[in-house]
Amino acid sequence: MADLSSTREAEIAAFLAANGLAEAVREPLAGDASARRYERLRKADGGTLILVDTPAPADDLVPFIAIGTELAGIGLSVPTVIASDVERGLAIQDDFGSETFSRLLADGADPQPLYEMATDALIVLHHGLPEGAAGRLALPVYDPALFIAQTRLFIDAYVPVALGHPLSEQDRSDFDTAWRTVLEPVCAGAPSLLLRDYHVDNLMRLPRPAVRAAGLIDFQSAGWGPRAYDLVSLLEDARRDVAPDLADAMVVRYLAAFPDTDAAAFRRAMAVLGAARHTRIVAIFVRLALSQGRRSYLVHLPRVWRLLEAQLAKPELGPVAAWFDRHLPPEDRAAFVVPETI
């Protein structure tokens, strides 16, 4: 049997050759928590493109192309897919460069204009996709059941390690009930396109005017759901502290664009969705450390727990906070550290 890596390399080489890029110099780019890989392709004329290599094209490349088409249609900047082989999970897209918002912030850039661009992109998105987009985009609907199913990773991947034993079926059922109580009001409104991983690592500054200066690069896991989710994803970042006054200014900026929105209800939705997101991220980071040895994610755990605790203190999270107090005392939360022996 041929070596899988050599077989994949042959497929990539053939794909590049078929698109006139056989001589392009390939440079691996840093990845994320997914199995997707990127390479920068340097052409003989000095131009660059991006090679996308994914093992799950039906769940990854196909929605990326479809969603990108819709986002470009409302004036947002997304990578143009120049060529693709969906069956093999390969694509070539234009290169947005290296100015991610996170890199710019690390280099000392003023955060205000960057977060304003990111917030304005959400405003454009939430003012509406072209007619028929919901029918064209067969995406999951983030209703209470789906949010609960995803948040349940916390009691599967985190709690048994933190406590040293799994929870009972009753405890698990109570977890679901608590989350359902707080999620149902939040999910009651009309859904919007929910990008899900909307934060500074997935935004790039481009030399384009107005909102098009914000390049969106990671949206293949999108769905339909409450529009508060992406704003809280941006402002309560698992990997980066956002100043409270800046975060609040962005919420005010967003709400000003939707004067008919109930501001108090929107902020409650941000709290509930933020808590659900943080709960799942705690579990994801620990699972990555345990199953893949990717301990670098653990450095973010204290921040995620701080964000989660702040939301649990709000009255709209009362049922969930009561569950945490009952089944996961404070000493078993942020203090938890994955053993060095993994």
Coordinates of C-alpha atoms in Angstrom, one line a residue:
M1 CA 0.0 0.0 0.0
A2 CA 1.4 3.4 -0.9
D3 CA 2.3 5.7 1.9
L4 CA -0.6 8.1 2.6
S5 CA 1.5 11.2 2.8
S6 CA 3.2 10.5 -0.5
T7 CA -0.1 9.8 -2.1
R8 CA -1.4 13.1 -0.8
E9 CA 1.7 14.9 -2.1
A10 CA 1.1 13.4 -5.5
E11 CA -2.5 14.7 -5.5
I12 CA -1.4 18.1 -4.6
A13 CA 1.4 18.2 -7.2
A14 CA -1.1 17.1 -9.9
F15 CA -3.6 19.8 -8.7
L16 CA -1.0 22.5 -8.8
A17 CA 0.3 21.4 -12.2
A18 CA -3.2 21.4 -13.6
N19 CA -3.6 25.0 -12.6
G20 CA -0.3 26.2 -13.9
L21 CA 1.5 26.2 -10.5
A22 CA 3.8 23.3 -10.8
E23 CA 6.9 25.5 -10.3
A24 CA 5.4 27.5 -7.4
V25 CA 7.5 27.5 -4.2
R26 CA 5.4 26.1 -1.3
E27 CA 5.6 27.6 2.2
P28 CA 3.6 26.0 5.0
L29 CA 1.6 28.4 7.1
A30 CA 0.7 28.1 10.8
G31 CA -2.5 26.2 11.3
D32 CA -5.3 26.3 13.9
A33 CA -7.1 23.7 15.9
S34 CA -8.6 22.1 12.8
A35 CA -7.1 19.5 10.5
R36 CA -7.1 22.0 7.6
R37 CA -3.7 23.0 6.2
Y38 CA -2.6 26.1 4.4
E39 CA 0.5 26.8 2.2
R40 CA 1.6 30.0 0.6
L41 CA 2.4 29.5 -3.1
R42 CA 5.1 31.8 -4.5
K43 CA 4.8 32.1 -8.2
A44 CA 7.7 32.9 -10.6
D45 CA 6.3 36.3 -11.3
G46 CA 6.5 37.2 -7.6
G47 CA 2.7 36.9 -6.9
T48 CA 1.4 34.7 -4.2
L49 CA -1.7 32.5 -3.7
I50 CA -2.9 30.2 -0.9
L51 CA -3.2 26.4 -1.2
V52 CA -6.0 24.9 1.0
D53 CA -5.7 21.2 1.9
T54 CA -8.5 19.7 3.9
P55 CA -9.4 16.1 4.7
A56 CA -13.1 16.8 5.0
P57 CA -14.1 18.7 1.9
A58 CA -17.9 18.1 2.3
D59 CA -17.8 19.7 5.8
D60 CA -15.2 22.3 5.0
L61 CA -14.4 23.3 1.5
V62 CA -17.9 23.0 0.1
P63 CA -19.5 25.3 2.7
F64 CA -16.5 27.7 2.5
I65 CA -17.1 28.3 -1.2
A66 CA -20.9 28.6 -0.8
I67 CA -20.8 30.9 2.2
G68 CA -18.0 33.0 0.7
T69 CA -20.1 33.6 -2.4
E70 CA -23.0 35.0 -0.2
L71 CA -20.7 37.1 1.9
A72 CA -19.0 38.6 -1.1
G73 CA -22.4 39.4 -2.5
I74 CA -23.2 41.8 0.3
G75 CA -19.8 43.6 0.0
L76 CA -17.7 41.8 2.6
S77 CA -14.1 40.7 1.8
V78 CA -13.6 37.0 1.6
P79 CA -10.9 35.0 -0.2
T80 CA -11.7 34.3 -3.9
V81 CA -11.4 30.6 -4.7
I82 CA -9.5 30.5 -8.0
A83 CA -9.6 26.8 -8.5
S84 CA -10.8 23.8 -6.5
D85 CA -10.9 20.0 -6.5
V86 CA -13.7 19.4 -4.0
E87 CA -13.5 15.7 -4.2
R88 CA -9.9 15.7 -3.1
G89 CA -10.3 18.7 -0.7
L90 CA -8.0 21.0 -2.4
A91 CA -8.4 24.7 -3.4
I92 CA -6.3 27.7 -4.5
Q93 CA -7.5 31.1 -3.2
D94 CA -6.1 34.6 -3.3
D95 CA -3.7 35.6 -0.6
F96 CA -4.8 38.1 1.9
G97 CA -1.3 38.5 3.2
S98 CA -0.2 38.3 6.8
E99 CA -1.8 41.2 8.6
T100 CA -4.2 39.4 10.9
F101 CA -5.8 41.6 13.4
S102 CA -4.1 39.5 16.1
R103 CA -0.7 40.1 14.7
L104 CA -1.3 43.9 14.3
L105 CA -2.5 44.1 17.9
A106 CA 0.6 42.2 19.1
D107 CA 2.7 44.7 17.2
G108 CA 1.1 47.6 19.0
A109 CA -1.6 48.7 16.6
D110 CA -4.5 50.8 18.0
P111 CA -7.3 48.2 18.7
Q112 CA -10.1 50.7 18.3
P113 CA -10.2 50.9 14.5
L114 CA -9.7 47.2 14.1
Y115 CA -12.6 46.3 16.4
E116 CA -14.7 49.0 14.7
M117 CA -14.0 47.3 11.3
A118 CA -14.9 43.9 12.7
T119 CA -18.1 45.2 14.3
D120 CA -19.1 47.0 11.1
A121 CA -18.6 43.8 9.1
L122 CA -21.2 42.1 11.5
I123 CA -23.5 45.1 11.0
V124 CA -23.4 44.6 7.2
L125 CA -23.9 40.8 7.6
H126 CA -26.9 41.2 10.0
H127 CA -28.6 43.7 7.9
G128 CA -29.3 40.8 5.6
L129 CA -28.0 38.4 3.0
P130 CA -29.4 38.3 -0.5
E131 CA -32.9 36.9 -0.9
G132 CA -32.9 33.1 -0.9
A133 CA -29.6 32.7 0.9
A134 CA -31.1 30.4 3.5
G135 CA -32.2 28.0 0.8
R136 CA -28.8 28.1 -0.9
L137 CA -26.9 27.5 2.3
A138 CA -27.8 24.2 3.8
L139 CA -26.3 25.0 7.2
P140 CA -27.1 23.7 10.7
V141 CA -29.5 25.7 12.8
Y142 CA -28.2 26.7 16.2
D143 CA -31.2 26.1 18.2
P144 CA -31.2 25.2 22.0
A145 CA -30.8 21.5 21.1
L146 CA -27.6 22.1 19.0
F147 CA -26.1 24.5 21.5
I148 CA -26.7 22.0 24.3
A149 CA -25.3 19.1 22.3
Q150 CA -22.1 21.1 21.7
T151 CA -21.8 22.5 25.2
R152 CA -22.2 18.9 26.5
L153 CA -18.5 18.4 25.5
F154 CA -17.7 20.0 28.8
I155 CA -19.2 17.2 30.9
D156 CA -17.7 14.6 28.6
A157 CA -14.1 16.0 28.2
Y158 CA -13.6 18.3 31.2
V159 CA -15.6 17.3 34.2
P160 CA -14.5 13.6 34.5
V161 CA -10.8 14.7 34.5
A162 CA -11.4 17.6 36.9
L163 CA -13.4 15.5 39.4
G164 CA -11.8 12.1 38.8
H165 CA -15.1 10.5 37.9
P166 CA -18.0 10.9 35.4
L167 CA -21.3 12.5 36.2
S168 CA -24.4 10.5 36.8
E169 CA -27.2 10.4 34.2
Q170 CA -29.3 12.6 36.4
D171 CA -26.5 15.2 36.7
R172 CA -26.1 15.2 32.9
S173 CA -29.8 15.6 32.5
D174 CA -29.8 18.5 34.9
F175 CA -27.0 20.1 32.9
D176 CA -29.1 19.9 29.7
T177 CA -32.2 21.3 31.5
A178 CA -30.3 24.3 33.0
W179 CA -28.9 25.2 29.6
R180 CA -32.3 24.7 27.8
T181 CA -33.9 27.1 30.3
V182 CA -31.5 30.0 29.5
L183 CA -31.1 29.2 25.8
E184 CA -34.7 29.1 24.7
P185 CA -35.4 32.8 25.1
V186 CA -32.1 33.6 23.3
C187 CA -32.9 31.4 20.3
A188 CA -36.5 32.5 19.9
G189 CA -35.9 35.3 17.4
A190 CA -35.3 35.0 13.6
P191 CA -31.9 33.5 13.0
S192 CA -29.0 35.1 11.1
L193 CA -25.9 33.7 9.5
L194 CA -23.7 32.8 12.5
L195 CA -20.0 32.6 11.5
R196 CA -19.0 31.0 14.9
D197 CA -15.3 31.6 14.9
Y198 CA -15.4 35.4 14.6
H199 CA -12.3 36.8 16.3
V200 CA -9.1 38.6 15.6
D201 CA -7.2 35.5 14.5
N202 CA -9.6 35.1 11.7
L203 CA -9.7 38.7 10.5
M204 CA -7.2 40.4 8.3
R205 CA -6.5 44.0 7.4
L206 CA -6.7 44.6 3.7
P207 CA -5.8 47.7 1.6
R208 CA -9.5 48.2 0.7
P209 CA -12.0 51.0 1.6
A210 CA -14.5 51.0 4.5
V211 CA -15.8 47.7 5.8
R212 CA -14.1 45.8 2.9
A213 CA -10.8 46.5 4.8
A214 CA -11.8 43.6 7.1
G215 CA -10.9 40.3 5.4
L216 CA -12.9 37.3 6.7
I217 CA -10.9 34.0 6.4
D218 CA -12.5 31.3 8.5
F219 CA -16.3 30.8 8.2
Q220 CA -16.7 27.2 6.9
S221 CA -18.3 26.1 10.2
A222 CA -21.1 28.7 10.0
G223 CA -24.7 28.1 10.7
W224 CA -28.0 29.9 11.3
G225 CA -28.5 31.2 14.8
P226 CA -28.8 34.2 17.2
R227 CA -26.9 37.2 15.8
A228 CA -25.5 38.1 19.3
Y229 CA -23.1 35.1 19.1
D230 CA -20.5 36.5 16.7
L231 CA -20.3 39.8 18.5
V232 CA -19.6 38.0 21.8
S233 CA -17.1 35.8 20.1
L234 CA -15.2 38.9 18.9
L235 CA -15.4 40.7 22.2
E236 CA -14.8 37.8 24.6
D237 CA -11.9 36.3 22.9
A238 CA -10.5 33.1 24.4
R239 CA -7.0 34.0 23.3
R240 CA -6.8 37.7 23.9
D241 CA -8.0 40.2 26.6
V242 CA -10.3 42.9 25.3
A243 CA -10.6 46.1 27.4
P244 CA -14.1 46.3 28.9
D245 CA -14.6 49.9 27.8
L246 CA -13.6 48.9 24.2
A247 CA -15.9 45.9 24.3
D248 CA -18.8 48.0 25.6
A249 CA -18.2 50.7 22.9
M250 CA -18.5 48.0 20.2
V251 CA -21.8 46.8 21.6
V252 CA -23.1 50.3 21.6
R253 CA -21.8 50.8 18.1
Y254 CA -23.5 47.6 16.9
L255 CA -26.8 48.4 18.6
A256 CA -26.9 51.9 17.1
A257 CA -27.1 50.3 13.7
F258 CA -30.2 48.4 14.8
P259 CA -32.4 50.9 16.6
D260 CA -35.4 48.6 16.8
T261 CA -33.4 46.0 18.7
D262 CA -34.2 45.6 22.4
A263 CA -30.7 46.5 23.8
A264 CA -31.2 44.8 27.2
A265 CA -32.4 41.6 25.6
F266 CA -29.5 41.6 23.2
R267 CA -27.0 42.0 26.1
R268 CA -28.7 39.1 27.9
A269 CA -28.3 37.0 24.7
M270 CA -24.6 37.9 24.6
A271 CA -24.2 36.7 28.2
V272 CA -26.0 33.4 27.6
L273 CA -24.2 32.7 24.3
G274 CA -20.9 33.8 25.7
A275 CA -21.3 31.4 28.6
A276 CA -22.2 28.6 26.3
R277 CA -19.2 29.3 24.0
H278 CA -16.8 29.6 27.0
T279 CA -18.0 26.3 28.5
R280 CA -17.4 24.5 25.2
I281 CA -14.0 26.2 24.7
V282 CA -12.7 25.1 28.1
A283 CA -13.5 21.5 27.1
I284 CA -12.0 21.9 23.6
F285 CA -8.7 23.2 25.0
V286 CA -8.4 20.5 27.5
R287 CA -9.3 17.8 25.0
L288 CA -6.6 19.1 22.6
A289 CA -4.0 18.9 25.4
L290 CA -5.1 15.4 26.5
S291 CA -5.6 13.8 23.1
Q292 CA -3.1 15.6 21.0
G293 CA -0.5 16.9 23.5
R294 CA -1.2 20.4 22.3
R295 CA -0.6 22.0 25.7
S296 CA -0.2 25.5 24.3
Y297 CA -3.9 25.9 24.5
L298 CA -3.9 25.6 28.3
V299 CA -2.3 29.0 28.7
H300 CA -5.7 30.4 27.8
L301 CA -7.8 28.4 30.3
P302 CA -7.6 31.0 33.1
R303 CA -8.9 33.7 30.8
V304 CA -11.7 31.6 29.5
W305 CA -12.7 30.7 33.0
R306 CA -12.7 34.4 34.0
L307 CA -15.0 35.1 31.1
L308 CA -17.3 32.2 32.0
E309 CA -17.4 33.1 35.7
A310 CA -18.3 36.7 34.8
Q311 CA -21.3 35.5 32.8
L312 CA -22.4 33.0 35.4
A313 CA -22.7 35.8 37.9
K314 CA -25.4 37.4 35.8
P315 CA -29.1 36.7 36.7
E316 CA -29.9 35.4 33.2
L317 CA -27.5 32.5 33.8
G318 CA -29.0 31.6 37.2
P319 CA -29.9 28.0 36.4
V320 CA -26.6 27.2 34.8
A321 CA -24.7 28.9 37.6
A322 CA -26.6 26.8 40.2
W323 CA -25.6 23.6 38.3
F324 CA -21.9 24.6 38.3
D325 CA -22.1 25.5 42.1
R326 CA -23.6 22.1 42.8
H327 CA -21.4 19.8 40.6
L328 CA -18.2 21.7 40.0
P329 CA -17.1 23.8 43.0
P330 CA -14.8 26.8 42.3
E331 CA -11.7 24.8 43.4
D332 CA -12.3 22.4 40.5
R333 CA -12.7 25.1 37.9
A334 CA -9.9 27.4 36.9
A335 CA -7.4 25.7 39.2
F336 CA -7.5 22.5 37.1
V337 CA -4.3 21.8 35.2
V338 CA -3.8 18.9 32.8
P339 CA -1.1 16.6 34.1
E340 CA 2.4 17.0 32.7
T341 CA 2.5 13.2 32.0
I342 CA 0.0 13.3 29.0

